[in-house]
Structures are given as C-alpha cells and as structure tokens.
PDB file of C-alpha atoms and ligand atoms in Angstrom:
ATOM      1  CA  UNK A   7      16.541   8.806  -1.260  1.00  0.00           C
ATOM      2  CA  UNK A   8      12.887   8.391  -2.243  1.00  0.00           C
ATOM      3  CA  UNK A   9      11.357   5.295  -0.698  1.00  0.00           C
ATOM      4  CA  UNK A  10       9.959   2.646  -3.026  1.00  0.00           C
ATOM      5  CA  UNK A  11       6.234   1.921  -2.849  1.00  0.00           C
ATOM      6  CA  UNK A  12       5.461  -1.774  -2.328  1.00  0.00           C
ATOM      7  CA  UNK A  13       1.765  -2.654  -2.491  1.00  0.00           C
ATOM      8  CA  UNK A  14       0.588  -6.105  -1.434  1.00  0.00           C
ATOM      9  CA  UNK A  15      -2.619  -7.203  -3.160  1.00  0.00           C
ATOM     10  CA  UNK A  16      -4.050 -10.081  -1.140  1.00  0.00           C
ATOM     11  CA  UNK A  17      -6.832 -10.682  -3.691  1.00  0.00           C
ATOM     12  CA  UNK A  18      -9.415 -13.149  -2.307  1.00  0.00           C
ATOM     13  CA  UNK A  19      -7.270 -14.290   0.632  1.00  0.00           C
ATOM     14  CA  UNK A  20      -7.387 -15.255   3.449  1.00  0.00           C
ATOM     15  CA  UNK A  21     -10.793 -16.643   4.424  1.00  0.00           C
ATOM     16  CA  UNK A  22     -11.053 -15.613   8.081  1.00  0.00           C
ATOM     17  CA  UNK A  23     -10.380 -12.454  10.060  1.00  0.00           C
ATOM     18  CA  UNK A  24      -8.216 -14.468  12.445  1.00  0.00           C
ATOM     19  CA  UNK A  25      -5.936 -15.453   9.571  1.00  0.00           C
ATOM     20  CA  UNK A  26      -5.923 -11.889   8.192  1.00  0.00           C
ATOM     21  CA  UNK A  27      -4.889 -10.495  11.584  1.00  0.00           C
ATOM     22  CA  UNK A  28      -2.203 -13.158  11.989  1.00  0.00           C
ATOM     23  CA  UNK A  29      -0.835 -12.360   8.536  1.00  0.00           C
ATOM     24  CA  UNK A  30      -0.716  -8.614   9.075  1.00  0.00           C
ATOM     25  CA  UNK A  31       0.973  -9.091  12.452  1.00  0.00           C
ATOM     26  CA  UNK A  32       3.852 -10.813  10.669  1.00  0.00           C
ATOM     27  CA  UNK A  33       4.399  -7.988   8.164  1.00  0.00           C
ATOM     28  CA  UNK A  34       7.116  -5.601   9.289  1.00  0.00           C
ATOM     29  CA  UNK A  35       6.826  -1.836   9.485  1.00  0.00           C
ATOM     30  CA  UNK A  36       9.884  -1.178   7.383  1.00  0.00           C
ATOM     31  CA  UNK A  37      11.338   2.321   7.246  1.00  0.00           C
ATOM     32  CA  UNK A  38      13.027   1.423   3.952  1.00  0.00           C
ATOM     33  CA  UNK A  39       9.908   1.257   1.758  1.00  0.00           C
ATOM     34  CA  UNK A  40       6.371   2.576   1.893  1.00  0.00           C
ATOM     35  CA  UNK A  41       4.506  -0.700   2.297  1.00  0.00           C
ATOM     36  CA  UNK A  42       0.757  -0.898   1.672  1.00  0.00           C
ATOM     37  CA  UNK A  43      -1.537  -3.844   2.296  1.00  0.00           C
ATOM     38  CA  UNK A  44      -4.717  -4.337   0.258  1.00  0.00           C
ATOM     39  CA  UNK A  45      -6.774  -7.032   2.008  1.00  0.00           C
ATOM     40  CA  UNK A  46     -10.308  -8.017   1.014  1.00  0.00           C
ATOM     41  CA  UNK A  47     -12.611  -5.073   1.942  1.00  0.00           C
ATOM     42  CA  UNK A  48     -14.389  -7.031   4.680  1.00  0.00           C
ATOM     43  CA  UNK A  49     -11.176  -7.074   6.740  1.00  0.00           C
ATOM     44  CA  UNK A  50     -10.128  -3.451   6.211  1.00  0.00           C
ATOM     45  CA  UNK A  51     -11.653  -1.969   9.353  1.00  0.00           C
ATOM     46  CA  UNK A  52     -10.197  -4.681  11.597  1.00  0.00           C
ATOM     47  CA  UNK A  53      -6.585  -4.603  10.451  1.00  0.00           C
ATOM     48  CA  UNK A  54      -3.868  -2.458  11.921  1.00  0.00           C
ATOM     49  CA  UNK A  55      -1.115  -1.447   9.489  1.00  0.00           C
ATOM     50  CA  UNK A  56       0.379   1.991   8.716  1.00  0.00           C
ATOM     51  CA  UNK A  57      -0.959   2.055   5.130  1.00  0.00           C
ATOM     52  CA  UNK A  58      -3.984   0.169   3.854  1.00  0.00           C
ATOM     53  CA  UNK A  59      -5.396   0.038   0.350  1.00  0.00           C
ATOM     54  CA  UNK A  60      -8.484  -1.345  -1.361  1.00  0.00           C
ATOM     55  CA  UNK A  61      -8.529  -3.670  -4.365  1.00  0.00           C
ATOM     56  CA  UNK A  62     -11.365  -1.876  -6.193  1.00  0.00           C
ATOM     57  CA  UNK A  63     -14.249   0.511  -5.525  1.00  0.00           C
ATOM     58  CA  UNK A  64     -17.431   1.914  -7.033  1.00  0.00           C
ATOM     59  CA  UNK A  65     -17.723   5.405  -8.560  1.00  0.00           C
ATOM     60  CA  UNK A  66     -20.584   6.676  -6.394  1.00  0.00           C
ATOM     61  CA  UNK A  67     -20.202   7.422  -2.693  1.00  0.00           C
ATOM     62  CA  UNK A  68     -23.736   6.492  -1.617  1.00  0.00           C
ATOM     63  CA  UNK A  69     -27.126   5.453  -2.915  1.00  0.00           C
ATOM     64  CA  UNK A  70     -29.014   2.454  -4.270  1.00  0.00           C
ATOM     65  CA  UNK A  71     -26.009   0.449  -5.514  1.00  0.00           C
ATOM     66  CA  UNK A  72     -26.219  -3.072  -4.138  1.00  0.00           C
ATOM     67  CA  UNK A  73     -22.952  -4.793  -3.401  1.00  0.00           C
ATOM     68  CA  UNK A  74     -20.681  -1.846  -4.167  1.00  0.00           C
ATOM     69  CA  UNK A  75     -17.894  -0.221  -2.153  1.00  0.00           C
ATOM     70  CA  UNK A  76     -18.038   3.536  -1.592  1.00  0.00           C
ATOM     71  CA  UNK A  77     -14.799   5.511  -2.119  1.00  0.00           C
ATOM     72  CA  UNK A  78     -15.880   7.869   0.676  1.00  0.00           C
ATOM     73  CA  UNK A  79     -16.476   4.950   3.050  1.00  0.00           C
ATOM     74  CA  UNK A  80     -12.961   3.710   2.198  1.00  0.00           C
ATOM     75  CA  UNK A  81     -11.608   7.178   2.958  1.00  0.00           C
ATOM     76  CA  UNK A  82     -13.445   7.183   6.279  1.00  0.00           C
ATOM     77  CA  UNK A  83     -11.658   3.930   7.144  1.00  0.00           C
ATOM     78  CA  UNK A  84      -8.298   5.605   6.510  1.00  0.00           C
ATOM     79  CA  UNK A  85      -7.597   3.873   3.200  1.00  0.00           C
ATOM     80  CA  UNK A  86      -4.802   5.636   1.286  1.00  0.00           C
ATOM     81  CA  UNK A  87      -4.651   3.781  -2.036  1.00  0.00           C
ATOM     82  CA  UNK A  88      -7.134   1.949  -4.244  1.00  0.00           C
ATOM     83  CA  UNK A  89      -6.302  -0.333  -7.145  1.00  0.00           C
ATOM     84  CA  UNK A  90      -8.379   0.255 -10.288  1.00  0.00           C
ATOM     85  CA  UNK A  91      -8.432  -1.532 -13.620  1.00  0.00           C
ATOM     86  CA  UNK A  92      -6.789  -4.713 -12.387  1.00  0.00           C
ATOM     87  CA  UNK A  93      -6.654  -7.258 -15.204  1.00  0.00           C
ATOM     88  CA  UNK A  94      -8.700  -9.731 -13.161  1.00  0.00           C
ATOM     89  CA  UNK A  95     -11.530  -7.167 -13.019  1.00  0.00           C
ATOM     90  CA  UNK A  96     -11.100  -6.007 -16.628  1.00  0.00           C
ATOM     91  CA  UNK A  97     -11.397  -9.676 -17.602  1.00  0.00           C
ATOM     92  CA  UNK A  98     -14.875  -9.798 -16.093  1.00  0.00           C
ATOM     93  CA  UNK A  99     -16.018  -6.900 -18.277  1.00  0.00           C
ATOM     94  CA  UNK A 100     -14.936  -3.658 -16.568  1.00  0.00           C
ATOM     95  CA  UNK A 101     -14.802  -0.842 -19.151  1.00  0.00           C
ATOM     96  CA  UNK A 102     -12.540   2.191 -19.565  1.00  0.00           C
ATOM     97  CA  UNK A 103     -15.577   4.382 -18.870  1.00  0.00           C
ATOM     98  CA  UNK A 104     -16.069   2.671 -15.491  1.00  0.00           C
ATOM     99  CA  UNK A 105     -12.371   2.920 -14.638  1.00  0.00           C
ATOM    100  CA  UNK A 106     -12.419   6.628 -15.516  1.00  0.00           C
ATOM    101  CA  UNK A 107     -15.346   7.221 -13.153  1.00  0.00           C
ATOM    102  CA  UNK A 108     -13.628   5.295 -10.358  1.00  0.00           C
ATOM    103  CA  UNK A 109     -10.479   7.405 -10.758  1.00  0.00           C
ATOM    104  CA  UNK A 110     -12.506  10.635 -10.585  1.00  0.00           C
ATOM    105  CA  UNK A 111     -14.342   9.424  -7.489  1.00  0.00           C
ATOM    106  CA  UNK A 112     -11.131   8.363  -5.740  1.00  0.00           C
ATOM    107  CA  UNK A 113      -9.294  11.607  -6.458  1.00  0.00           C
ATOM    108  CA  UNK A 114     -12.273  13.594  -5.189  1.00  0.00           C
ATOM    109  CA  UNK A 115     -11.962  11.909  -1.768  1.00  0.00           C
ATOM    110  CA  UNK A 116      -8.150  12.096  -1.861  1.00  0.00           C
ATOM    111  CA  UNK A 117      -7.436   8.390  -2.181  1.00  0.00           C
ATOM    112  CA  UNK A 118      -4.563   7.716  -4.588  1.00  0.00           C
ATOM    113  CA  UNK A 119      -5.708   5.530  -7.494  1.00  0.00           C
ATOM    114  CA  UNK A 120      -3.336   2.741  -8.513  1.00  0.00           C
ATOM    115  CA  UNK A 121      -4.238   2.243 -12.155  1.00  0.00           C
ATOM    116  CA  UNK A 122      -3.249  -1.144 -13.578  1.00  0.00           C
ATOM    117  CA  UNK A 123      -2.361  -1.304 -17.263  1.00  0.00           C
ATOM    118  CA  UNK A 124      -1.069  -4.141 -19.406  1.00  0.00           C
ATOM    119  CA  UNK A 125      -4.291  -6.100 -19.878  1.00  0.00           C
ATOM    120  CA  UNK A 126      -4.434  -7.457 -23.433  1.00  0.00           C
ATOM    121  CA  UNK A 127      -0.668  -7.523 -23.944  1.00  0.00           C
ATOM    122  CA  UNK A 128       1.060 -10.706 -25.042  1.00  0.00           C
ATOM    123  CA  UNK A 129       4.498 -12.103 -24.384  1.00  0.00           C
ATOM    124  CA  UNK A 130       5.365 -11.849 -28.094  1.00  0.00           C
ATOM    125  CA  UNK A 131       4.876  -8.083 -28.401  1.00  0.00           C
ATOM    126  CA  UNK A 132       7.883  -5.785 -28.544  1.00  0.00           C
ATOM    127  CA  UNK A 133       8.317  -2.704 -26.352  1.00  0.00           C
ATOM    128  CA  UNK A 134       6.715  -0.396 -28.930  1.00  0.00           C
ATOM    129  CA  UNK A 135       3.593  -2.508 -29.346  1.00  0.00           C
ATOM    130  CA  UNK A 136       3.192  -2.701 -25.573  1.00  0.00           C
ATOM    131  CA  UNK A 137       3.720   1.050 -25.253  1.00  0.00           C
ATOM    132  CA  UNK A 138       0.882   1.610 -27.713  1.00  0.00           C
ATOM    133  CA  UNK A 139      -1.550  -0.529 -25.691  1.00  0.00           C
ATOM    134  CA  UNK A 140      -0.514   1.050 -22.398  1.00  0.00           C
ATOM    135  CA  UNK A 141      -0.843   4.553 -23.849  1.00  0.00           C
ATOM    136  CA  UNK A 142      -4.420   3.866 -24.987  1.00  0.00           C
ATOM    137  CA  UNK A 143      -5.350   2.350 -21.625  1.00  0.00           C
ATOM    138  CA  UNK A 144      -4.014   5.376 -19.760  1.00  0.00           C
ATOM    139  CA  UNK A 145      -5.321   8.087 -22.093  1.00  0.00           C
ATOM    140  CA  UNK A 146      -8.846   6.735 -22.107  1.00  0.00           C
ATOM    141  CA  UNK A 147      -9.201   6.905 -18.319  1.00  0.00           C
ATOM    142  CA  UNK A 148      -7.123   9.811 -16.964  1.00  0.00           C
ATOM    143  CA  UNK A 149      -5.973  13.317 -17.894  1.00  0.00           C
ATOM    144  CA  UNK A 150      -2.367  14.431 -17.539  1.00  0.00           C
ATOM    145  CA  UNK A 151      -3.333  16.472 -14.503  1.00  0.00           C
ATOM    146  CA  UNK A 152      -4.952  13.429 -12.848  1.00  0.00           C
ATOM    147  CA  UNK A 153      -1.943  11.260 -13.717  1.00  0.00           C
ATOM    148  CA  UNK A 154       0.268  13.647 -11.794  1.00  0.00           C
ATOM    149  CA  UNK A 155      -1.586  12.537  -8.648  1.00  0.00           C
ATOM    150  CA  UNK A 156      -1.743   8.835  -9.496  1.00  0.00           C
ATOM    151  CA  UNK A 157       0.247   5.644  -9.357  1.00  0.00           C
ATOM    152  CA  UNK A 158       0.266   3.514 -12.508  1.00  0.00           C
ATOM    153  CA  UNK A 159       1.163  -0.167 -12.248  1.00  0.00           C
ATOM    154  CA  UNK A 160       2.437  -1.831 -15.399  1.00  0.00           C
ATOM    155  CA  UNK A 161       1.268  -5.423 -15.116  1.00  0.00           C
ATOM    156  CA  UNK A 162       1.723  -7.430 -18.317  1.00  0.00           C
ATOM    157  CA  UNK A 163      -1.229  -9.776 -17.983  1.00  0.00           C
ATOM    158  CA  UNK A 164       0.789 -12.748 -19.199  1.00  0.00           C
ATOM    159  CA  UNK A 165       3.252 -12.322 -16.334  1.00  0.00           C
ATOM    160  CA  UNK A 166       0.690 -12.315 -13.504  1.00  0.00           C
ATOM    161  CA  UNK A 167       0.468 -15.337 -11.195  1.00  0.00           C
ATOM    162  CA  UNK A 168       3.313 -17.263 -12.763  1.00  0.00           C
ATOM    163  CA  UNK A 169       3.469 -18.910  -9.358  1.00  0.00           C
ATOM    164  CA  UNK A 170       0.103 -20.492 -10.052  1.00  0.00           C
ATOM    165  CA  UNK A 171       0.724 -24.167 -10.805  1.00  0.00           C
ATOM    166  CA  UNK A 172      -2.108 -24.261 -13.330  1.00  0.00           C
ATOM    167  CA  UNK A 173      -0.481 -21.824 -15.721  1.00  0.00           C
ATOM    168  CA  UNK A 174       2.943 -21.805 -17.263  1.00  0.00           C
ATOM    169  CA  UNK A 175       4.027 -18.288 -17.881  1.00  0.00           C
ATOM    170  CA  UNK A 176       7.113 -16.236 -18.429  1.00  0.00           C
ATOM    171  CA  UNK A 177       8.082 -13.282 -16.306  1.00  0.00           C
ATOM    172  CA  UNK A 178       8.840  -9.849 -17.756  1.00  0.00           C
ATOM    173  CA  UNK A 179      12.460  -8.737 -17.721  1.00  0.00           C
ATOM    174  CA  UNK A 180      13.456  -5.702 -15.633  1.00  0.00           C
ATOM    175  CA  UNK A 181      14.747  -4.115 -18.836  1.00  0.00           C
ATOM    176  CA  UNK A 182      11.338  -4.384 -20.553  1.00  0.00           C
ATOM    177  CA  UNK A 183       9.542  -3.142 -17.414  1.00  0.00           C
ATOM    178  CA  UNK A 184      11.928  -0.164 -17.165  1.00  0.00           C
ATOM    179  CA  UNK A 185      11.292   0.826 -20.811  1.00  0.00           C
ATOM    180  CA  UNK A 186       7.531   0.855 -20.240  1.00  0.00           C
ATOM    181  CA  UNK A 187       8.001   2.658 -16.904  1.00  0.00           C
ATOM    182  CA  UNK A 188      10.031   5.404 -18.597  1.00  0.00           C
ATOM    183  CA  UNK A 189       7.187   5.924 -21.056  1.00  0.00           C
ATOM    184  CA  UNK A 190       4.493   6.006 -18.352  1.00  0.00           C
ATOM    185  CA  UNK A 191       6.485   8.383 -16.197  1.00  0.00           C
ATOM    186  CA  UNK A 192       8.191  10.708 -18.674  1.00  0.00           C
ATOM    187  CA  UNK A 193       5.627  10.755 -21.505  1.00  0.00           C
ATOM    188  CA  UNK A 194       2.337  10.213 -19.705  1.00  0.00           C
ATOM    189  CA  UNK A 195       3.236  12.077 -16.517  1.00  0.00           C
ATOM    190  CA  UNK A 196       2.290   9.516 -13.850  1.00  0.00           C
ATOM    191  CA  UNK A 197       3.498  10.428 -10.381  1.00  0.00           C
ATOM    192  CA  UNK A 198       4.798   6.922  -9.704  1.00  0.00           C
ATOM    193  CA  UNK A 199       5.155   3.768 -11.762  1.00  0.00           C
ATOM    194  CA  UNK A 200       5.066   0.279 -10.289  1.00  0.00           C
ATOM    195  CA  UNK A 201       5.809  -3.056 -11.887  1.00  0.00           C
ATOM    196  CA  UNK A 202       3.645  -6.056 -11.107  1.00  0.00           C
ATOM    197  CA  UNK A 203       3.566  -9.645 -12.283  1.00  0.00           C
ATOM    198  CA  UNK A 204       5.084 -12.518 -10.318  1.00  0.00           C
ATOM    199  CA  UNK A 205       7.476 -10.410  -8.307  1.00  0.00           C
ATOM    200  CA  UNK A 206       8.977 -12.172  -5.321  1.00  0.00           C
ATOM    201  CA  UNK A 207      11.817 -12.010  -2.806  1.00  0.00           C
ATOM    202  CA  UNK A 208      14.264 -13.320  -5.395  1.00  0.00           C
ATOM    203  CA  UNK A 209      13.520 -11.051  -8.365  1.00  0.00           C
ATOM    204  CA  UNK A 210      12.309  -7.876  -6.572  1.00  0.00           C
ATOM    205  CA  UNK A 211      15.698  -6.211  -6.388  1.00  0.00           C
ATOM    206  CA  UNK A 212      16.290  -6.511 -10.122  1.00  0.00           C
ATOM    207  CA  UNK A 213      13.091  -4.513 -10.779  1.00  0.00           C
ATOM    208  CA  UNK A 214      13.598  -2.044  -7.919  1.00  0.00           C
ATOM    209  CA  UNK A 215      17.100  -1.173  -9.069  1.00  0.00           C
ATOM    210  CA  UNK A 216      15.714   0.205 -12.341  1.00  0.00           C
ATOM    211  CA  UNK A 217      15.608   4.016 -11.968  1.00  0.00           C
ATOM    212  CA  UNK A 218      12.061   4.561 -13.294  1.00  0.00           C
ATOM    213  CA  UNK A 219      10.417   1.705 -11.390  1.00  0.00           C
ATOM    214  CA  UNK A 220       9.171   3.356  -8.196  1.00  0.00           C
ATOM    215  CA  UNK A 221       7.910   0.154  -6.603  1.00  0.00           C
ATOM    216  CA  UNK A 222       6.016  -3.101  -7.003  1.00  0.00           C
ATOM    217  CA  UNK A 223       2.442  -4.355  -6.998  1.00  0.00           C
ATOM    218  CA  UNK A 224       2.771  -7.768  -5.423  1.00  0.00           C
ATOM    219  CA  UNK A 225       0.147 -10.513  -5.497  1.00  0.00           C
ATOM    220  CA  UNK A 226       1.076 -14.039  -4.426  1.00  0.00           C
ATOM    221  CA  UNK A 227       4.266 -13.091  -2.561  1.00  0.00           C
ATOM    222  CA  UNK A 228       2.378 -10.592  -0.385  1.00  0.00           C
ATOM    223  CA  UNK A 229       0.713 -13.571   1.337  1.00  0.00           C
ATOM    224  CA  UNK A 230       4.115 -14.949   2.376  1.00  0.00           C
ATOM    225  CA  UNK A 231       5.353 -12.781   5.270  1.00  0.00           C
ATOM    226  CA  UNK A 232       9.020 -13.765   4.982  1.00  0.00           C
ATOM    227  CA  UNK A 233       9.032 -12.957   1.255  1.00  0.00           C
ATOM    228  CA  UNK A 234       7.059  -9.739   1.560  1.00  0.00           C
ATOM    229  CA  UNK A 235       9.251  -8.581   4.453  1.00  0.00           C
ATOM    230  CA  UNK A 236      12.336  -9.222   2.372  1.00  0.00           C
ATOM    231  CA  UNK A 237      10.801  -7.173  -0.456  1.00  0.00           C
ATOM    232  CA  UNK A 238       9.966  -4.171   1.722  1.00  0.00           C
ATOM    233  CA  UNK A 239      13.429  -4.208   3.257  1.00  0.00           C
ATOM    234  CA  UNK A 240      15.422  -3.982   0.024  1.00  0.00           C
TER     235      UNK A 240
HETATM  236  P1  PGA B 320       1.252 -11.786  -8.763  1.00  0.00           P
HETATM  237  O1  PGA B 320       0.008 -10.774  -8.854  1.00  0.00           O
HETATM  238  O2  PGA B 320       2.355 -11.055  -8.036  1.00  0.00           O
HETATM  239  O3  PGA B 320       0.731 -12.952  -8.002  1.00  0.00           O
HETATM  240  O4  PGA B 320       1.627 -12.126 -10.163  1.00  0.00           O
HETATM  241  C1  PGA B 320       0.222  -9.435  -9.189  1.00  0.00           C
HETATM  242  C2  PGA B 320      -1.104  -8.752  -9.348  1.00  0.00           C
HETATM  243  O5  PGA B 320      -2.050  -9.367  -9.866  1.00  0.00           O
HETATM  244  O6  PGA B 320      -1.253  -7.577  -8.953  1.00  0.00           O
END
C-alpha cells in the first residue's frame, strides 16, 4: 500500500530553538505515513527529522536579494519539500508569476514543490465553481510535465485555521475534498494531492480514507505532538 504523505506546517511557531527541538523530539518516526515537518527556516539546520520541508522560498539561488531563501541552500540542508502559493502568502500579494518561478527553481534543484490552491474560494461555491478556480490556479503556474513531479494541496481558504478562536469557520467535507482531488489528480496530472484546512486527529481518517486524497497538509494540529502522531499513524 502506498503511504500517505502528512506534511506539518508549523507556520510562525515556535519562538525558540529549544522549543522547536523539544517539539520535534516528540514527533514519532512512523513507518505508516511519510511525515514531513516544515518549521520556520531559521530552525531547519538544527532539527533532526527524517523529512524536512520549507514553508516558502525565493526563485533565485544566489545574488543581491535581501531577506530571501535560496532553493539551492534549502537543498544543501537536505530539504525535500517546499510549500508554494500558501494562501497566507498569496494574501500578502504573491502573484502566479512568482509562484511559477518558485516552482521552476525548486524542480531544478530537485525539491518537490507543494503547491497550495484554493485561495479565493468561498464556502458557498459548488464543486464545479471550485474546480474552475483550482484549474486556473494550477494552469497558470505549472505545466502538465511539472505537475507529474509535484504535490498539490487543496486548501479551501475558508476552511484554514478553524481552530483559531478569532474566526468562525466551517470545515470542508471529505466528499467535497475528494471531488476536487479527483480533478487535480486525474485531469491536471498532479503526482499527489493533499487536503488541508483544519485537519486534526479526529477528522484526519475521514479525509485519508478517500481514495484520491494522498495525504494532508496540517497547520495547527502539527504543533500538538499527540495529535500529529495520531495522524501519522493512521
Ligand atoms: P490548519 O492550517 O490545519 O491550521 O487549518 C492548514 C494550512 O494552512 O496549511
């Protein structure tokens, strides 16, 4: 059986290396799933876990680009995956053109891009309307050939961080996520399709049991070792 891919996106947490090391020490090395941890870049070189990922990168490997992260430097640290096009970065103005360049740069250093789509969707849209948005977001940044080497994460923006007490949001149903995953996999040709948006130890299995959902992109729950361990042991 193919192992599911479970990627933990720590976002801007934690605040010290001591805490980051303590957190990673509590995450199991499960043979059941391929688990990946994406800590803040500043902790990457100091953490020991079988698979590490980055949360974003720049599209040039070196040069006068203040504040950026080089895909080649990530590769040299042993990073295997890099998230691109996350809705939290799109919201601050990232364009399709920039995402496209990041994907090219990552593939050229053999880091697997994890392209997030679903920004701009709303809870009221039906499956077809969502498919249309997702199709545009994918087509404008990657070719079919590139998609065959990539992971695409469907993350309906309205379903992200439902655990956040400041927002009241609904969570996508596994059935809706599976329909979009079928489209991304069968029609667009992505190698793997993940679902992301308020997944946790309680709802993970319902998404993972859908045949076209190859794994999860986990935010909040990836900071809770007991929950994340339960998710990578399903
Ligand atoms: P969440 O985040 O699991 O906290 O909703 C998912 C993500 O933003 O990738």
